[in-house]
Amino acid sequence: MIQTLSDPDTGPDTLPRLPGWVTRRSAENAEDVAFLSGAALIHLHHALNRPDIPQTLLRDRLALSAAEACLTSSGRPERAADLRDVLHLLRPGDHPGPAGEIYLSWRRAVERPVSAKALHRALPAHSVDRIATWLDAGQGVPMRRAAMVLERVLTDAPQDEIAALILADATLSRALGWDHLVPLLAGRLSRRDLRKSGDELRHACHRAAVAAVPEIAGLAGDLARRAARLEAVAPKLRAKPAAQAVALFLSRDALSAGGLKHLMSDRAARRFCDRLVALGAVRELTGRETFRLYGV
C-alpha cells in the first residue's frame, strides 16, 4: 500500500517535497485539477501531521497571510507589517479599523478547534446557530463541501466575503480531519472566483488548493527548522522564565518585548529578545529602533 505521495529522501529536519508533477504542468480540465488538488491535500495532510512543525505558530502565520490576501483582493493598502502593528501597537480601547478587524477575525478563527461556537468569536456579527447552519450546508467530499458552504454563505450574506472564506476553510479543514482551521483557500481565491457558483466555483477551489499547498508546506518546513533552532539555543538562555518565553515564540507570529512583561521586566524582556536575535533564533521583523517586533 502506498503510504505517501512524497519523496522519500528526507531528513528529520526537512519536510517531504511535493511531487513536481502536481504543480509542474498547468491543468484546466476539471477532472485533472480535482485530481491534482486531492494529491496536494494528501501531501499537506501528511506534512501537517509531523510532530516537528509548530502547529499553532503555523496557523497564526497563515492567518496573517489570509488577512493580507483578503485586503489585497479588496484593494486596501495594508500589508503584513501594517497588520502586525495594528495588533501589537494599538492602545487598550482603540479600534483596530477595518483591516485590523479582518486580521483579528482570521486569528480568532484559527485559535480554537473548529466549531460553530468557536467561529462565533471570529464572526460575532453572525449567531452561533446561523454559523452552524452554514457549516452543515456542504455535502460530499471535502472540496465539494467547502465550495457548497462558500456559495451558501455568499448567497445569504453577499457582502461578507470574509465570513464566507473563513467558513469555507473551516469546512475544508474539518472534512479533512484537521481539528483546527488551516487557512488555505482564502489566499488563492480571487473576487472574480467568489462570483462563480456550482461546478465553476468548485473548480476554482481545486485550483486554489493546488496553488496554496506548496506555499503552506514550504512555510511549515521553514518554521520547523526555525523552531528547532530556537529550541536548540534555549538551554543557553539564563532568564528563569526562558522556557515560557520560548513557548510563546513558538505559538505566535510576532511578539513585542512588552508581550513578555508578565514573565520579566521590560528591560529584561528587551535584552532577552535581543539575545535571541544575536543567537539567530528569532528575527526582528520591523527594522525599527523602537516598538520592535520579534518572530521565529
PDB file of C-alpha atoms in Angstrom, residues 43-194:
ATOM      1  CA  HIS A  43       0.636  15.655   0.801  1.00  0.00           C
ATOM      2  CA  LEU A  44      -0.305  18.548   3.080  1.00  0.00           C
ATOM      3  CA  HIS A  45      -2.165  16.211   5.426  1.00  0.00           C
ATOM      4  CA  HIS A  46       0.977  14.107   5.887  1.00  0.00           C
ATOM      5  CA  ALA A  47       3.125  17.220   6.315  1.00  0.00           C
ATOM      6  CA  LEU A  48       0.865  18.750   8.950  1.00  0.00           C
ATOM      7  CA  ASN A  49       0.926  15.546  10.983  1.00  0.00           C
ATOM      8  CA  ARG A  50       4.666  15.833  11.593  1.00  0.00           C
ATOM      9  CA  PRO A  51       5.498  16.485  15.261  1.00  0.00           C
ATOM     10  CA  ASP A  52       8.351  18.885  14.464  1.00  0.00           C
ATOM     11  CA  ILE A  53       6.035  21.533  13.000  1.00  0.00           C
ATOM     12  CA  PRO A  54       4.947  24.260  15.445  1.00  0.00           C
ATOM     13  CA  GLN A  55       1.272  23.949  14.543  1.00  0.00           C
ATOM     14  CA  THR A  56      -0.040  26.940  16.494  1.00  0.00           C
ATOM     15  CA  LEU A  57       2.629  29.210  15.046  1.00  0.00           C
ATOM     16  CA  LEU A  58       1.947  27.933  11.535  1.00  0.00           C
ATOM     17  CA  ARG A  59      -1.775  28.653  11.833  1.00  0.00           C
ATOM     18  CA  ASP A  60      -1.104  32.101  13.296  1.00  0.00           C
ATOM     19  CA  ARG A  61       1.190  32.996  10.415  1.00  0.00           C
ATOM     20  CA  LEU A  62      -1.251  31.612   7.864  1.00  0.00           C
ATOM     21  CA  ALA A  63      -3.972  33.750   9.453  1.00  0.00           C
ATOM     22  CA  LEU A  64      -1.789  36.791   8.810  1.00  0.00           C
ATOM     23  CA  SER A  65      -1.296  35.741   5.176  1.00  0.00           C
ATOM     24  CA  ALA A  66      -5.025  35.115   4.717  1.00  0.00           C
ATOM     25  CA  ALA A  67      -5.905  38.530   6.112  1.00  0.00           C
ATOM     26  CA  GLU A  68      -3.335  40.198   3.869  1.00  0.00           C
ATOM     27  CA  ALA A  69      -4.700  38.358   0.822  1.00  0.00           C
ATOM     28  CA  CYS A  70      -8.261  39.430   1.650  1.00  0.00           C
ATOM     29  CA  LEU A  71      -7.168  43.052   1.979  1.00  0.00           C
ATOM     30  CA  THR A  72      -5.202  42.925  -1.262  1.00  0.00           C
ATOM     31  CA  SER A  73      -8.177  41.422  -3.081  1.00  0.00           C
ATOM     32  CA  SER A  74     -10.432  44.205  -1.810  1.00  0.00           C
ATOM     33  CA  GLY A  75      -7.980  46.909  -2.908  1.00  0.00           C
ATOM     34  CA  ARG A  76      -6.877  48.000   0.546  1.00  0.00           C
ATOM     35  CA  PRO A  77      -3.214  49.001   1.016  1.00  0.00           C
ATOM     36  CA  GLU A  78      -2.435  47.290   4.345  1.00  0.00           C
ATOM     37  CA  ARG A  79       0.158  44.565   4.293  1.00  0.00           C
ATOM     38  CA  ALA A  80       1.568  42.125   6.855  1.00  0.00           C
ATOM     39  CA  ALA A  81       3.731  44.733   8.597  1.00  0.00           C
ATOM     40  CA  ASP A  82       0.750  47.061   8.981  1.00  0.00           C
ATOM     41  CA  LEU A  83      -1.406  44.268  10.398  1.00  0.00           C
ATOM     42  CA  ARG A  84       1.246  43.332  12.929  1.00  0.00           C
ATOM     43  CA  ASP A  85       1.391  46.938  14.061  1.00  0.00           C
ATOM     44  CA  VAL A  86      -2.395  47.045  14.417  1.00  0.00           C
ATOM     45  CA  LEU A  87      -2.321  44.030  16.680  1.00  0.00           C
ATOM     46  CA  HIS A  88       0.692  44.892  18.821  1.00  0.00           C
ATOM     47  CA  LEU A  89       0.866  48.689  18.955  1.00  0.00           C
ATOM     48  CA  LEU A  90      -2.725  49.803  19.464  1.00  0.00           C
ATOM     49  CA  ARG A  91      -3.519  51.107  22.902  1.00  0.00           C
ATOM     50  CA  PRO A  92      -6.248  49.487  25.014  1.00  0.00           C
ATOM     51  CA  GLY A  93      -9.659  50.720  23.932  1.00  0.00           C
ATOM     52  CA  ASP A  94      -8.551  51.760  20.442  1.00  0.00           C
ATOM     53  CA  HIS A  95     -10.465  50.373  17.469  1.00  0.00           C
ATOM     54  CA  PRO A  96      -8.292  48.320  15.100  1.00  0.00           C
ATOM     55  CA  GLY A  97     -10.030  49.657  11.992  1.00  0.00           C
ATOM     56  CA  PRO A  98     -11.399  47.602   9.087  1.00  0.00           C
ATOM     57  CA  ALA A  99      -8.053  45.974   8.259  1.00  0.00           C
ATOM     58  CA  GLY A 100      -7.397  45.106  11.871  1.00  0.00           C
ATOM     59  CA  GLU A 101     -10.866  43.619  12.252  1.00  0.00           C
ATOM     60  CA  ILE A 102     -10.242  41.312   9.299  1.00  0.00           C
ATOM     61  CA  TYR A 103      -6.916  40.234  10.781  1.00  0.00           C
ATOM     62  CA  LEU A 104      -8.456  39.601  14.193  1.00  0.00           C
ATOM     63  CA  SER A 105     -11.218  37.535  12.579  1.00  0.00           C
ATOM     64  CA  TRP A 106      -8.681  35.228  10.961  1.00  0.00           C
ATOM     65  CA  ARG A 107      -6.559  34.955  14.132  1.00  0.00           C
ATOM     66  CA  ARG A 108      -9.575  34.069  16.237  1.00  0.00           C
ATOM     67  CA  ALA A 109     -10.752  31.574  13.627  1.00  0.00           C
ATOM     68  CA  VAL A 110      -7.556  29.522  13.862  1.00  0.00           C
ATOM     69  CA  GLU A 111      -7.088  29.676  17.641  1.00  0.00           C
ATOM     70  CA  ARG A 112      -9.556  27.017  18.749  1.00  0.00           C
ATOM     71  CA  PRO A 113     -10.787  23.682  17.353  1.00  0.00           C
ATOM     72  CA  VAL A 114     -13.406  24.155  14.650  1.00  0.00           C
ATOM     73  CA  SER A 115     -16.947  24.537  15.988  1.00  0.00           C
ATOM     74  CA  ALA A 116     -19.793  26.959  15.468  1.00  0.00           C
ATOM     75  CA  LYS A 117     -19.238  28.419  18.939  1.00  0.00           C
ATOM     76  CA  ALA A 118     -15.509  28.937  18.370  1.00  0.00           C
ATOM     77  CA  LEU A 119     -16.095  30.527  14.970  1.00  0.00           C
ATOM     78  CA  HIS A 120     -18.630  32.902  16.511  1.00  0.00           C
ATOM     79  CA  ARG A 121     -15.676  34.559  18.268  1.00  0.00           C
ATOM     80  CA  ALA A 122     -14.221  35.299  14.840  1.00  0.00           C
ATOM     81  CA  LEU A 123     -17.563  36.256  13.274  1.00  0.00           C
ATOM     82  CA  PRO A 124     -19.586  37.936  16.047  1.00  0.00           C
ATOM     83  CA  ALA A 125     -21.969  39.531  13.529  1.00  0.00           C
ATOM     84  CA  HIS A 126     -23.455  36.091  12.899  1.00  0.00           C
ATOM     85  CA  SER A 127     -25.185  33.942  15.507  1.00  0.00           C
ATOM     86  CA  VAL A 128     -23.895  30.543  16.572  1.00  0.00           C
ATOM     87  CA  ASP A 129     -26.995  28.910  15.084  1.00  0.00           C
ATOM     88  CA  ARG A 130     -26.503  30.611  11.731  1.00  0.00           C
ATOM     89  CA  ILE A 131     -22.841  29.614  11.622  1.00  0.00           C
ATOM     90  CA  ALA A 132     -23.802  26.025  12.473  1.00  0.00           C
ATOM     91  CA  THR A 133     -26.370  26.027   9.662  1.00  0.00           C
ATOM     92  CA  TRP A 134     -23.756  27.246   7.201  1.00  0.00           C
ATOM     93  CA  LEU A 135     -21.224  24.649   8.329  1.00  0.00           C
ATOM     94  CA  ASP A 136     -23.805  21.929   7.678  1.00  0.00           C
ATOM     95  CA  ALA A 137     -24.613  23.222   4.180  1.00  0.00           C
ATOM     96  CA  GLY A 138     -21.913  21.175   2.461  1.00  0.00           C
ATOM     97  CA  GLN A 139     -22.178  17.559   1.381  1.00  0.00           C
ATOM     98  CA  GLY A 140     -19.904  15.048  -0.305  1.00  0.00           C
ATOM     99  CA  VAL A 141     -16.115  15.001  -0.499  1.00  0.00           C
ATOM    100  CA  PRO A 142     -14.098  17.730   1.294  1.00  0.00           C
ATOM    101  CA  MET A 143     -13.675  20.244  -1.535  1.00  0.00           C
ATOM    102  CA  ARG A 144     -17.286  19.886  -2.644  1.00  0.00           C
ATOM    103  CA  ARG A 145     -18.377  20.609   0.922  1.00  0.00           C
ATOM    104  CA  ALA A 146     -16.147  23.678   1.152  1.00  0.00           C
ATOM    105  CA  ALA A 147     -17.391  25.073  -2.163  1.00  0.00           C
ATOM    106  CA  MET A 148     -21.025  24.487  -1.185  1.00  0.00           C
ATOM    107  CA  VAL A 149     -20.548  26.299   2.120  1.00  0.00           C
ATOM    108  CA  LEU A 150     -18.726  29.144   0.377  1.00  0.00           C
ATOM    109  CA  GLU A 151     -21.575  29.532  -2.112  1.00  0.00           C
ATOM    110  CA  ARG A 152     -24.264  29.278   0.579  1.00  0.00           C
ATOM    111  CA  VAL A 153     -22.708  31.972   2.772  1.00  0.00           C
ATOM    112  CA  LEU A 154     -22.217  34.304  -0.195  1.00  0.00           C
ATOM    113  CA  THR A 155     -25.855  33.755  -1.170  1.00  0.00           C
ATOM    114  CA  ASP A 156     -27.149  34.507   2.321  1.00  0.00           C
ATOM    115  CA  ALA A 157     -24.649  37.287   3.132  1.00  0.00           C
ATOM    116  CA  PRO A 158     -23.228  38.513  -0.211  1.00  0.00           C
ATOM    117  CA  GLN A 159     -21.314  41.379   1.378  1.00  0.00           C
ATOM    118  CA  ASP A 160     -19.492  39.240   3.920  1.00  0.00           C
ATOM    119  CA  GLU A 161     -16.742  37.612   1.887  1.00  0.00           C
ATOM    120  CA  ILE A 162     -14.554  37.231   4.981  1.00  0.00           C
ATOM    121  CA  ALA A 163     -17.164  35.080   6.723  1.00  0.00           C
ATOM    122  CA  ALA A 164     -17.612  33.023   3.557  1.00  0.00           C
ATOM    123  CA  LEU A 165     -13.880  32.368   3.229  1.00  0.00           C
ATOM    124  CA  ILE A 166     -13.382  31.578   6.906  1.00  0.00           C
ATOM    125  CA  LEU A 167     -16.289  29.127   6.924  1.00  0.00           C
ATOM    126  CA  ALA A 168     -15.171  27.525   3.666  1.00  0.00           C
ATOM    127  CA  ASP A 169     -11.688  26.933   5.074  1.00  0.00           C
ATOM    128  CA  ALA A 170     -13.208  25.708   8.340  1.00  0.00           C
ATOM    129  CA  THR A 171     -15.382  23.248   6.417  1.00  0.00           C
ATOM    130  CA  LEU A 172     -12.463  22.003   4.344  1.00  0.00           C
ATOM    131  CA  SER A 173     -10.244  21.587   7.410  1.00  0.00           C
ATOM    132  CA  ARG A 174     -12.910  19.703   9.335  1.00  0.00           C
ATOM    133  CA  ALA A 175     -13.704  17.469   6.342  1.00  0.00           C
ATOM    134  CA  LEU A 176     -10.008  16.612   6.046  1.00  0.00           C
ATOM    135  CA  GLY A 177      -9.893  15.568   9.690  1.00  0.00           C
ATOM    136  CA  TRP A 178      -7.977  18.570  10.996  1.00  0.00           C
ATOM    137  CA  ASP A 179      -9.014  19.829  14.427  1.00  0.00           C
ATOM    138  CA  HIS A 180      -8.220  23.467  13.691  1.00  0.00           C
ATOM    139  CA  LEU A 181      -8.903  25.687  10.714  1.00  0.00           C
ATOM    140  CA  VAL A 182      -5.916  25.907   8.363  1.00  0.00           C
ATOM    141  CA  PRO A 183      -6.274  28.959   6.066  1.00  0.00           C
ATOM    142  CA  LEU A 184      -5.889  27.562   2.568  1.00  0.00           C
ATOM    143  CA  LEU A 185      -8.476  28.800   0.066  1.00  0.00           C
ATOM    144  CA  ALA A 186      -8.619  32.451   1.113  1.00  0.00           C
ATOM    145  CA  GLY A 187      -5.192  33.335  -0.189  1.00  0.00           C
ATOM    146  CA  ARG A 188      -5.835  31.948  -3.657  1.00  0.00           C
ATOM    147  CA  LEU A 189      -9.475  32.701  -4.496  1.00  0.00           C
ATOM    148  CA  SER A 190      -9.979  35.987  -6.329  1.00  0.00           C
ATOM    149  CA  ARG A 191     -13.026  38.223  -6.080  1.00  0.00           C
ATOM    150  CA  ARG A 192     -13.900  37.013  -9.564  1.00  0.00           C
ATOM    151  CA  ASP A 193     -13.825  33.438  -8.281  1.00  0.00           C
ATOM    152  CA  LEU A 194     -16.211  34.379  -5.484  1.00  0.00           C
TER     153      LEU A 194
END
